[in-house]
PDB file of C-alpha atoms in Angstrom:
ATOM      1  CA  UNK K   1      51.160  21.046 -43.194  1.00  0.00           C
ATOM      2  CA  UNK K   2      53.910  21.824 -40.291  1.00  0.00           C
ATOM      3  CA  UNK K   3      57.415  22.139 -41.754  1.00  0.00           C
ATOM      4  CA  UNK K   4      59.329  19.175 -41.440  1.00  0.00           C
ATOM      5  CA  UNK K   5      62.001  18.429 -38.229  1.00  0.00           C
ATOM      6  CA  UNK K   6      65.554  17.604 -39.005  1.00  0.00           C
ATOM      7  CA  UNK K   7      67.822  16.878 -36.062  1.00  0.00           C
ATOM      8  CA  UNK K   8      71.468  18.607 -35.944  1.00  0.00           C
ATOM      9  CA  UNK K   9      74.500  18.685 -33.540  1.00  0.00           C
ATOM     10  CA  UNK K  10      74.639  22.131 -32.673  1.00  0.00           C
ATOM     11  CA  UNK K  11      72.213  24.517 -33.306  1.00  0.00           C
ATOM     12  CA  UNK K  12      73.025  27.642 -35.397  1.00  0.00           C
ATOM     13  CA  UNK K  13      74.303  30.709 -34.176  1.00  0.00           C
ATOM     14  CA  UNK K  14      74.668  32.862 -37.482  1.00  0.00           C
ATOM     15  CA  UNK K  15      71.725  34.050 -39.890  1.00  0.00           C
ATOM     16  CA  UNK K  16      72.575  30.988 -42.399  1.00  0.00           C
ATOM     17  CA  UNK K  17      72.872  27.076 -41.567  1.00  0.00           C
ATOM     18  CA  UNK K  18      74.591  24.337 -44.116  1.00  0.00           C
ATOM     19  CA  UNK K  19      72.056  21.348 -43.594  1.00  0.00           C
ATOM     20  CA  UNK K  20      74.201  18.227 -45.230  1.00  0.00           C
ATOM     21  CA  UNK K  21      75.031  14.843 -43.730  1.00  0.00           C
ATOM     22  CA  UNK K  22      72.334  11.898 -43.458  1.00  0.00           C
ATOM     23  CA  UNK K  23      69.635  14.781 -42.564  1.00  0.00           C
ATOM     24  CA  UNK K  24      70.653  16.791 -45.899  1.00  0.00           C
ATOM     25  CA  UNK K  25      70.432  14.036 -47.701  1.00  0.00           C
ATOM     26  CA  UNK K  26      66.795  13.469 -46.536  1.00  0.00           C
ATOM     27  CA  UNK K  27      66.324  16.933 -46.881  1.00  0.00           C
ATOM     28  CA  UNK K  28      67.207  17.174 -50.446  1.00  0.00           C
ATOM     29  CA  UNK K  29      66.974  13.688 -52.078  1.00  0.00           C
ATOM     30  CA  UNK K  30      63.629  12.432 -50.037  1.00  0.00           C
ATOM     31  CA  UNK K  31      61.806  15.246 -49.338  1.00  0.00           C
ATOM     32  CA  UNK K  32      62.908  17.191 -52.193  1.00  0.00           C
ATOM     33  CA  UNK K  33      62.490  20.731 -50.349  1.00  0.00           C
ATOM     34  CA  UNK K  34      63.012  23.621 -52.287  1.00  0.00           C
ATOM     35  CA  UNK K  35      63.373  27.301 -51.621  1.00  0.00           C
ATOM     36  CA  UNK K  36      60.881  28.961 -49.916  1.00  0.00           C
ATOM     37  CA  UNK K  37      60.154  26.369 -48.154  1.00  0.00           C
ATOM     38  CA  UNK K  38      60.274  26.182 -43.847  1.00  0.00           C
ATOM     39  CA  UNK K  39      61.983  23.837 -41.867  1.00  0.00           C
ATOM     40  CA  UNK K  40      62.633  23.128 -38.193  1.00  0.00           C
ATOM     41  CA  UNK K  41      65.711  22.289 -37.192  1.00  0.00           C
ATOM     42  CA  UNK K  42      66.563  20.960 -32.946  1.00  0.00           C
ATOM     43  CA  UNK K  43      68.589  19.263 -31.071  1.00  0.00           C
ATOM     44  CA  UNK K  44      66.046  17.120 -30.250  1.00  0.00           C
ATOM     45  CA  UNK K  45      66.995  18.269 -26.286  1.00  0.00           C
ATOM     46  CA  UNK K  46      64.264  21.145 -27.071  1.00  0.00           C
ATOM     47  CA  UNK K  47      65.964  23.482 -28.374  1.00  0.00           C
ATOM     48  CA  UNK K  48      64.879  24.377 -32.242  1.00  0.00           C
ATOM     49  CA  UNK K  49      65.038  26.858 -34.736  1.00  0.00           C
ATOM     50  CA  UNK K  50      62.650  27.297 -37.369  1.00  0.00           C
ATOM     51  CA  UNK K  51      64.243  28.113 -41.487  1.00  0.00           C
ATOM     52  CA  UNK K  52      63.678  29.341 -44.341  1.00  0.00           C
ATOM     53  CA  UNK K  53      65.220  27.093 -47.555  1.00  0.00           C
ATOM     54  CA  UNK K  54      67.342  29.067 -49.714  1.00  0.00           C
ATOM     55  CA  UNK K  55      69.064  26.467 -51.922  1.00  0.00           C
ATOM     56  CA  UNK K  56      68.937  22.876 -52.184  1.00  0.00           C
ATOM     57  CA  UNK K  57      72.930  22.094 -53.862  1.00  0.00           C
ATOM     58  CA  UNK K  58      73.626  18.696 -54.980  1.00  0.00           C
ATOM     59  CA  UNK K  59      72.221  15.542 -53.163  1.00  0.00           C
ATOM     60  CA  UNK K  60      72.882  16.360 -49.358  1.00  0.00           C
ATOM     61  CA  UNK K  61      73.228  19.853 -49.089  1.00  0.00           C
ATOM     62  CA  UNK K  62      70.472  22.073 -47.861  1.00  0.00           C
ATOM     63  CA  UNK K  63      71.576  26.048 -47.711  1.00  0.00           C
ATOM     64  CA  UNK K  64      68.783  27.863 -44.357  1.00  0.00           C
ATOM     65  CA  UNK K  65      68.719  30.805 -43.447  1.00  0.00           C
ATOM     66  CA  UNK K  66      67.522  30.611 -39.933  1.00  0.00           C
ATOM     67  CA  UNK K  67      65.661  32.686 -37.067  1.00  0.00           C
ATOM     68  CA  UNK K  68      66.518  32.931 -33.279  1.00  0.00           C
ATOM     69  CA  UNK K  69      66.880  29.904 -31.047  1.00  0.00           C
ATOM     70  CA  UNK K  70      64.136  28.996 -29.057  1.00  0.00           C
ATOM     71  CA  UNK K  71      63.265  26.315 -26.240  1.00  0.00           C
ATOM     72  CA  UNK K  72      60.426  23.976 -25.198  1.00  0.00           C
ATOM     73  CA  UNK K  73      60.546  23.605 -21.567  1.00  0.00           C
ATOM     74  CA  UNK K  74      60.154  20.172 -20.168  1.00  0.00           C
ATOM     75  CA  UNK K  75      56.321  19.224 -20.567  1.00  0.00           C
ATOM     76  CA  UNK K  76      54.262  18.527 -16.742  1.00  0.00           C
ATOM     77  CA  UNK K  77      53.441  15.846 -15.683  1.00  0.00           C
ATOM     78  CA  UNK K  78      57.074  13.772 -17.096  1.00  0.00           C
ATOM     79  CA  UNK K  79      55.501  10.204 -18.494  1.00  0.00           C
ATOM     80  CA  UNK K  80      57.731   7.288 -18.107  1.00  0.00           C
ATOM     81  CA  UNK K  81      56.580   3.970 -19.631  1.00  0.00           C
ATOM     82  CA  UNK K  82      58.251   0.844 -18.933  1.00  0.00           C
ATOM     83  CA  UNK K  83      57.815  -1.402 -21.517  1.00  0.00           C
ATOM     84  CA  UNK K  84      58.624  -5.488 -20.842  1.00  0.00           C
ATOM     85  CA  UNK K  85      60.866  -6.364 -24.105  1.00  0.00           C
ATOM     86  CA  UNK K  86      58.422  -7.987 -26.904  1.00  0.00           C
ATOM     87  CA  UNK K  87      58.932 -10.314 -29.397  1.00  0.00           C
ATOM     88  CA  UNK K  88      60.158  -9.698 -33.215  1.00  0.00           C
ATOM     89  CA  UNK K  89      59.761  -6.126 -34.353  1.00  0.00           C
ATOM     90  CA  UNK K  90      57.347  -5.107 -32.302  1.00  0.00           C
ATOM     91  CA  UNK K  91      59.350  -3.453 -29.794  1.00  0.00           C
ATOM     92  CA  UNK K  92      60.295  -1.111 -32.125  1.00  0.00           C
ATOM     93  CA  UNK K  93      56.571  -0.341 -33.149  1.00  0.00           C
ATOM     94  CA  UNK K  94      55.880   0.509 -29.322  1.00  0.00           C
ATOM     95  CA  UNK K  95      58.362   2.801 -29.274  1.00  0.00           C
ATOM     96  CA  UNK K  96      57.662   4.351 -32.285  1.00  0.00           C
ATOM     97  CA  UNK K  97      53.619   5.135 -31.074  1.00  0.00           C
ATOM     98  CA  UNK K  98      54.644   5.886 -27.817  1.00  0.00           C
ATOM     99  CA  UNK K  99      57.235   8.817 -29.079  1.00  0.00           C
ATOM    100  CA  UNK K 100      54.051   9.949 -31.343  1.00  0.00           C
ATOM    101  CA  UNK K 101      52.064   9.837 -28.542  1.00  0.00           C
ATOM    102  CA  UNK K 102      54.291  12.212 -26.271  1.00  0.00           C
ATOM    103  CA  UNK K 103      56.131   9.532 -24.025  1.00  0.00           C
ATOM    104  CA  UNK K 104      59.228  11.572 -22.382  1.00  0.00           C
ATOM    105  CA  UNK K 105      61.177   8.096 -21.117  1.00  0.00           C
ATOM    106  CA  UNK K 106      60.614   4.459 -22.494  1.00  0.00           C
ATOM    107  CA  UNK K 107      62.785   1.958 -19.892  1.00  0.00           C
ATOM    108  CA  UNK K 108      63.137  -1.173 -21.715  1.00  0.00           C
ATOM    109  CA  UNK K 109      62.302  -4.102 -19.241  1.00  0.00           C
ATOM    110  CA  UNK K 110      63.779  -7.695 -19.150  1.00  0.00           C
ATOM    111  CA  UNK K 111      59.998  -9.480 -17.281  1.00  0.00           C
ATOM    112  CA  UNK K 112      60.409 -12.850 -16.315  1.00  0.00           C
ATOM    113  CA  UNK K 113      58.354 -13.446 -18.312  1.00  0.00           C
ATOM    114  CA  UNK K 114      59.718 -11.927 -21.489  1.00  0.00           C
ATOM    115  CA  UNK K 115      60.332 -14.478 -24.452  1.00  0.00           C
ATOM    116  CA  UNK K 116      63.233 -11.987 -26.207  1.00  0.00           C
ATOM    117  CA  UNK K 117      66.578 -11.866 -24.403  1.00  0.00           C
ATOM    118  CA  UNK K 118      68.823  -9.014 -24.666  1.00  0.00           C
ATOM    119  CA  UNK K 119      71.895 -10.473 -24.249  1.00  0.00           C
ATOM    120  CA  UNK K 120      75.539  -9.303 -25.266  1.00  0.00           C
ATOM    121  CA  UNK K 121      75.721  -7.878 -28.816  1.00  0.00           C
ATOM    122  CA  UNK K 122      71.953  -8.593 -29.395  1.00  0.00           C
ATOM    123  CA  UNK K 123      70.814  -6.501 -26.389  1.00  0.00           C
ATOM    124  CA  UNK K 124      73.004  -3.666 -27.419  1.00  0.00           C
ATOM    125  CA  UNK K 125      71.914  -3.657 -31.200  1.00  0.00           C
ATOM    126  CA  UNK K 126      68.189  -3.867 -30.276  1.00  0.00           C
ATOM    127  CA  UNK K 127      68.730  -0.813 -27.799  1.00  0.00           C
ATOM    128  CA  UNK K 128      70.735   1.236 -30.399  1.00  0.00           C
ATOM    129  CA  UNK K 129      67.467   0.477 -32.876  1.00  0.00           C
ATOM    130  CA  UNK K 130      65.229   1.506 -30.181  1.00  0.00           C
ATOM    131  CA  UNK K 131      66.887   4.530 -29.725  1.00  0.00           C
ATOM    132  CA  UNK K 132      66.621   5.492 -33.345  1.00  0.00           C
ATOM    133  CA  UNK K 133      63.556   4.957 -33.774  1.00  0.00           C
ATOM    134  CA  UNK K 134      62.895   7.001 -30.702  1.00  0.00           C
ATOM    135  CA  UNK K 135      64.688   9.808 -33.046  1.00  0.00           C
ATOM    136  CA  UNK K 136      62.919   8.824 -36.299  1.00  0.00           C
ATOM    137  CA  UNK K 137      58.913   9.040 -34.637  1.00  0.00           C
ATOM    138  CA  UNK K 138      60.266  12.031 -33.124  1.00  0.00           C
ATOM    139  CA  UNK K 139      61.044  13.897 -36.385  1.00  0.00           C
ATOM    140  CA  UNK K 140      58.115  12.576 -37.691  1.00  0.00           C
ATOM    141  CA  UNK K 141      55.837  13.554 -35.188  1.00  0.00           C
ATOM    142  CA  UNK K 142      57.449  17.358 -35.389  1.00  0.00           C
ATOM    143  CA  UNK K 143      58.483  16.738 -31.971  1.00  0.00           C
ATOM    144  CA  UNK K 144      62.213  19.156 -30.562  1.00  0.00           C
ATOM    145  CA  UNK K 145      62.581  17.090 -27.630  1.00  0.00           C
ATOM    146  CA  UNK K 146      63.111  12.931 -27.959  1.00  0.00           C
ATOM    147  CA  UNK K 147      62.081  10.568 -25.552  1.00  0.00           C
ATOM    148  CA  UNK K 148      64.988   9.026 -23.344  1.00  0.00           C
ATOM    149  CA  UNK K 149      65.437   5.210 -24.276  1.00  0.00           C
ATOM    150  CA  UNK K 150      66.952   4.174 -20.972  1.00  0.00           C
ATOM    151  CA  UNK K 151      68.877   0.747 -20.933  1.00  0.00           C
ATOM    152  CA  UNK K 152      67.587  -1.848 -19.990  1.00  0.00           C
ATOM    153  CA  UNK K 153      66.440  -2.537 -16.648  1.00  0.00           C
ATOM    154  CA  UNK K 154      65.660  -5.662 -13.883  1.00  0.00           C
ATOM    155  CA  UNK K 155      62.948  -5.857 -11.719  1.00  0.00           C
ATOM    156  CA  UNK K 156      64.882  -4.234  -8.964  1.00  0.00           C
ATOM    157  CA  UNK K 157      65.469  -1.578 -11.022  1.00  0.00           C
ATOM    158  CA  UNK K 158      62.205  -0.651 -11.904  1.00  0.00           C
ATOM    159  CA  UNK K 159      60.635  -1.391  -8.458  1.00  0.00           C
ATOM    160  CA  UNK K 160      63.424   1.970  -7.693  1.00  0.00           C
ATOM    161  CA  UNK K 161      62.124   3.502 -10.194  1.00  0.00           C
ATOM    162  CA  UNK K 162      58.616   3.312  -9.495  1.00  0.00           C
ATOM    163  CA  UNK K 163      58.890   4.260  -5.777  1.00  0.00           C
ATOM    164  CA  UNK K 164      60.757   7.525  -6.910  1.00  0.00           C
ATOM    165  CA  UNK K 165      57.881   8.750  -8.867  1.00  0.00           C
ATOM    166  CA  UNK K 166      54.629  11.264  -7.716  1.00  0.00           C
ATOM    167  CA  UNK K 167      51.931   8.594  -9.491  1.00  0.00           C
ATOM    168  CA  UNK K 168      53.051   4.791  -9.899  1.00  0.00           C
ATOM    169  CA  UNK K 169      51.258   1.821 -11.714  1.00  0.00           C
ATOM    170  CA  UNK K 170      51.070  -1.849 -13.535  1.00  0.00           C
ATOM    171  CA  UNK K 171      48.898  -1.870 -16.596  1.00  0.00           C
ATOM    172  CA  UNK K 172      47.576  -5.874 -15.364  1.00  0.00           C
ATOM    173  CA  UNK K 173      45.288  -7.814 -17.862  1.00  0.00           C
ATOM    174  CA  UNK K 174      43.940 -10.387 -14.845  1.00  0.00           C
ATOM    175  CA  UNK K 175      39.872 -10.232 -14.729  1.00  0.00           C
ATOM    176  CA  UNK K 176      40.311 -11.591 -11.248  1.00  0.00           C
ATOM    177  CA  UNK K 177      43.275  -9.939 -10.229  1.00  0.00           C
ATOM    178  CA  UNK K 178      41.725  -6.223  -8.187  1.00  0.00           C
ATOM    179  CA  UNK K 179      42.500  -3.599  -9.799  1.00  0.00           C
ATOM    180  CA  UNK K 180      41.257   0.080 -10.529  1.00  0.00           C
ATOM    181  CA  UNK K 181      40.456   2.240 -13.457  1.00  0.00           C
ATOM    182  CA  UNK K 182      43.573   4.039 -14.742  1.00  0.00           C
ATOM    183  CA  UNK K 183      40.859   6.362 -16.591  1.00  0.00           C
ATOM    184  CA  UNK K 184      39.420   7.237 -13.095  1.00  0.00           C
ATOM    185  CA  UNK K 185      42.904   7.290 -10.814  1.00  0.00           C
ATOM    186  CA  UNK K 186      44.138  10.966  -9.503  1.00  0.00           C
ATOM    187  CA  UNK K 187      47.016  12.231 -11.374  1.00  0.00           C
ATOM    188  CA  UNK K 188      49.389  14.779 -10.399  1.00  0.00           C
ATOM    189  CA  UNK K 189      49.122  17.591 -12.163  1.00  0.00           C
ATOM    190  CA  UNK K 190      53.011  17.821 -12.217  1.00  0.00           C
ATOM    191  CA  UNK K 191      55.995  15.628 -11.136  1.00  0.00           C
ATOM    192  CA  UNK K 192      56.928  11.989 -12.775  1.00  0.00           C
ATOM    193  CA  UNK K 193      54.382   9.612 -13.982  1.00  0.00           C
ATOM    194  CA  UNK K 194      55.537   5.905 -14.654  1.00  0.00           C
ATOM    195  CA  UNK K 195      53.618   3.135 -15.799  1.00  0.00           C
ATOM    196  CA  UNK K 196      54.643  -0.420 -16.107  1.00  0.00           C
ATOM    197  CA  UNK K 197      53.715  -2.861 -19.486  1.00  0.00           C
ATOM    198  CA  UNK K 198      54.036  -6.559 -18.521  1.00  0.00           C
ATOM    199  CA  UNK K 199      55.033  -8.883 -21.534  1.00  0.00           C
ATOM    200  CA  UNK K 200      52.768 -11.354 -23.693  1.00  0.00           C
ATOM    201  CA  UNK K 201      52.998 -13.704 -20.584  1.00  0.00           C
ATOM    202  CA  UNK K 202      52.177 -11.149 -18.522  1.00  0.00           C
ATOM    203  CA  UNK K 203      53.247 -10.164 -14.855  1.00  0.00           C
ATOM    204  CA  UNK K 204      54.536 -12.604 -12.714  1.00  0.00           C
ATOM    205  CA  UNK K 205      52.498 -12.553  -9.376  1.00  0.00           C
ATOM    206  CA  UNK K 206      56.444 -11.715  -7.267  1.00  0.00           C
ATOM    207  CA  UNK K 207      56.620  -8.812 -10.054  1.00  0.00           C
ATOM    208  CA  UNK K 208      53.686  -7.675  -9.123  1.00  0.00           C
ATOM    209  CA  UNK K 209      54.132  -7.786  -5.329  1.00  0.00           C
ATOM    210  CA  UNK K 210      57.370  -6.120  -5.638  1.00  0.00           C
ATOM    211  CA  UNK K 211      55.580  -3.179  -7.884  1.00  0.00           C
ATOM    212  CA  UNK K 212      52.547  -3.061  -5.608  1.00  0.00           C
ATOM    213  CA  UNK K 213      55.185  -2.421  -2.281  1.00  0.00           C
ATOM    214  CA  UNK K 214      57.256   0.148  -4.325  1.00  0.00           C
ATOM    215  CA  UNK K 215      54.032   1.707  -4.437  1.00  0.00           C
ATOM    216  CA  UNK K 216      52.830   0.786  -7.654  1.00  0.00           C
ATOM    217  CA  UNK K 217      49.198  -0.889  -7.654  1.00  0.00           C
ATOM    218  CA  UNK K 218      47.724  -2.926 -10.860  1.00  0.00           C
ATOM    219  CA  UNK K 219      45.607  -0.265 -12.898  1.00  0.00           C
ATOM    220  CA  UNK K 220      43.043  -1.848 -16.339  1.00  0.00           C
ATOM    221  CA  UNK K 221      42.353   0.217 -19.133  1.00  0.00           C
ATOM    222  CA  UNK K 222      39.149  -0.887 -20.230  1.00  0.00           C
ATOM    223  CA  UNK K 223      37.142  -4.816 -20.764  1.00  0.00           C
ATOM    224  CA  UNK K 224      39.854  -5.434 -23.394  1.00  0.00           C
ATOM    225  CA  UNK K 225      43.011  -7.418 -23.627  1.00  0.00           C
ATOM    226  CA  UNK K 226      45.908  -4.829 -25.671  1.00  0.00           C
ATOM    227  CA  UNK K 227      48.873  -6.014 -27.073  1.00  0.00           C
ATOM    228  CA  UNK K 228      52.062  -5.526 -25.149  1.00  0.00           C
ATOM    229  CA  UNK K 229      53.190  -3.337 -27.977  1.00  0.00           C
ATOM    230  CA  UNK K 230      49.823  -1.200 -27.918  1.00  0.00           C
ATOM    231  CA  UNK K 231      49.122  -0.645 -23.947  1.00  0.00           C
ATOM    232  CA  UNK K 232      51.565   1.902 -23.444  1.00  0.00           C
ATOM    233  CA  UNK K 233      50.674   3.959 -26.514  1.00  0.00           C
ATOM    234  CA  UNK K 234      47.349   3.455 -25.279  1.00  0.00           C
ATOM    235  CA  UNK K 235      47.663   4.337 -21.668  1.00  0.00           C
ATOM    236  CA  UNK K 236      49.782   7.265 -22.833  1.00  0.00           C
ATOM    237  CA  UNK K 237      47.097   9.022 -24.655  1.00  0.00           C
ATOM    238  CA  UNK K 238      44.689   8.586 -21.939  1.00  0.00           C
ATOM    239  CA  UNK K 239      47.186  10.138 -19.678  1.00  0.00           C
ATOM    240  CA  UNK K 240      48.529  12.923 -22.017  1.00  0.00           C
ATOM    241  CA  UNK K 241      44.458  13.777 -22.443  1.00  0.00           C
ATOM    242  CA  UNK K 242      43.427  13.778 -18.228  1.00  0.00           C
ATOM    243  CA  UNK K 243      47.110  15.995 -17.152  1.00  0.00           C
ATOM    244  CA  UNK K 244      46.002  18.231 -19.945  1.00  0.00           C
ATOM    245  CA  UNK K 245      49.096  17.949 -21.788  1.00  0.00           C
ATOM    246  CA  UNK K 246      47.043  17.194 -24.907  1.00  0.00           C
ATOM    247  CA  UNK K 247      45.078  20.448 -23.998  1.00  0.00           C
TER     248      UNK K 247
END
């Protein structure tokens, strides 16, 4: 089993590190390490160290002695997914297979046709759980550098975003609507990928025209209909495998 991720401020610069806080606590009282045993800790920017446990003290302290400082560069091609804003919790469960999957940048998207509203002090607590979640499936999935959750974004917005990038595209659930195979489209091998997830409704036909003149045609994943909350995870993986960035 890898040794388990815990995210700090700053990383080390001496031979020993005091783990404590909310991540101590973890350390200590959930995953009841012990010494001897290795941990990772990062910044979550990319940087990391990996440690050596050489006393657990109390209920939130964690003593490491730790190694040099290393860095993950940037993985090629960058994957942005901009996901329309579901309903209930299940934003949070895109964003949490998406980080597992190797997402770099989630842009939360307010579709026409989007049932949830992020408005005021809702829109700002649903980003700020979002974002931790983004930093929870990132420890979990032993990852040292976190997706970006962006805020959110309009149509105009996006439509920017998507003419900006080396490889564009709508993930678009319309059996009559033309579209091509995103298992079968030519990827760059480096640069920006960003793909769009409509809502439950869907895209709007003017969302879609403004996507497709920013450059960003409708792409299908397969004969079946995915979840709003599932297509990006799912498009993700098939991209991750074809760039070779699951290689």
């Amino acid at each position: 089993m890898t040794a388990p991720v815990f995210v700090v401020g700053q990383l080390p610069g001496g031979p020993e590190f005091v783990l404590d806080g909310p991540e101590g606590r973890h350390a200590v009282s959930v995953k009841r390490l012990a010494p001897g045993e290795e941990v990772v800790l990062t910044d979550g920017h990319g940087r990391w160290t990996r440690g050596l446990v050489r006393a657990a003290e109390g209920k939130d302290r964690l003593v490491v002695e730790v190694g040099p400082v290393q860095e993950d560069p940037a993985p090629e091609p960058r994957v942005t997914v901009v996901q329309a804003l579901p309903k209930g919790d299940r934003g949070e469960v895109a964003v949490e297979t998406m980080t597992e999957t190797g997402v770099d940048v989630i842009v939360p998207w307010q579709a026409a046709r989007c049932i949830t509203q992020w408005k005021g002090d809702r829109g700002l607590k649903s980003l700020a759980k979002w974002r931790t979640t983004a930093r929870e499936a990132g420890k979990q999935s032993r990852r040292t550098r976190f997706p970006e959750v962006t805020g959110a974004m309009t149509t105009k917005q996006i439509a920017a975003l998507l003419a900006g990038a080396d490889f564009a595209g709508v993930l678009h659930e319309d059996r009559e609507a033309p579209s091509a195979a995103l298992a079968t489209a030519e990827l760059p091998a480096r640069g920006s990928i960003v793909l769009v997830v409509g809502p439950e409704g869907g895209v709007s036909p003017q969302e879609l025209a403004a996507f497709a003149e920013a450059g960003a045609p409708a792409y299908r994943l397969g004969p079946s209909v995915l979840r709003t909350s599932t297509a990006g995870t799912a498009a993700a993986a098939l991209l991750m495998g074809r760039t070779g960035r699951w290689g």
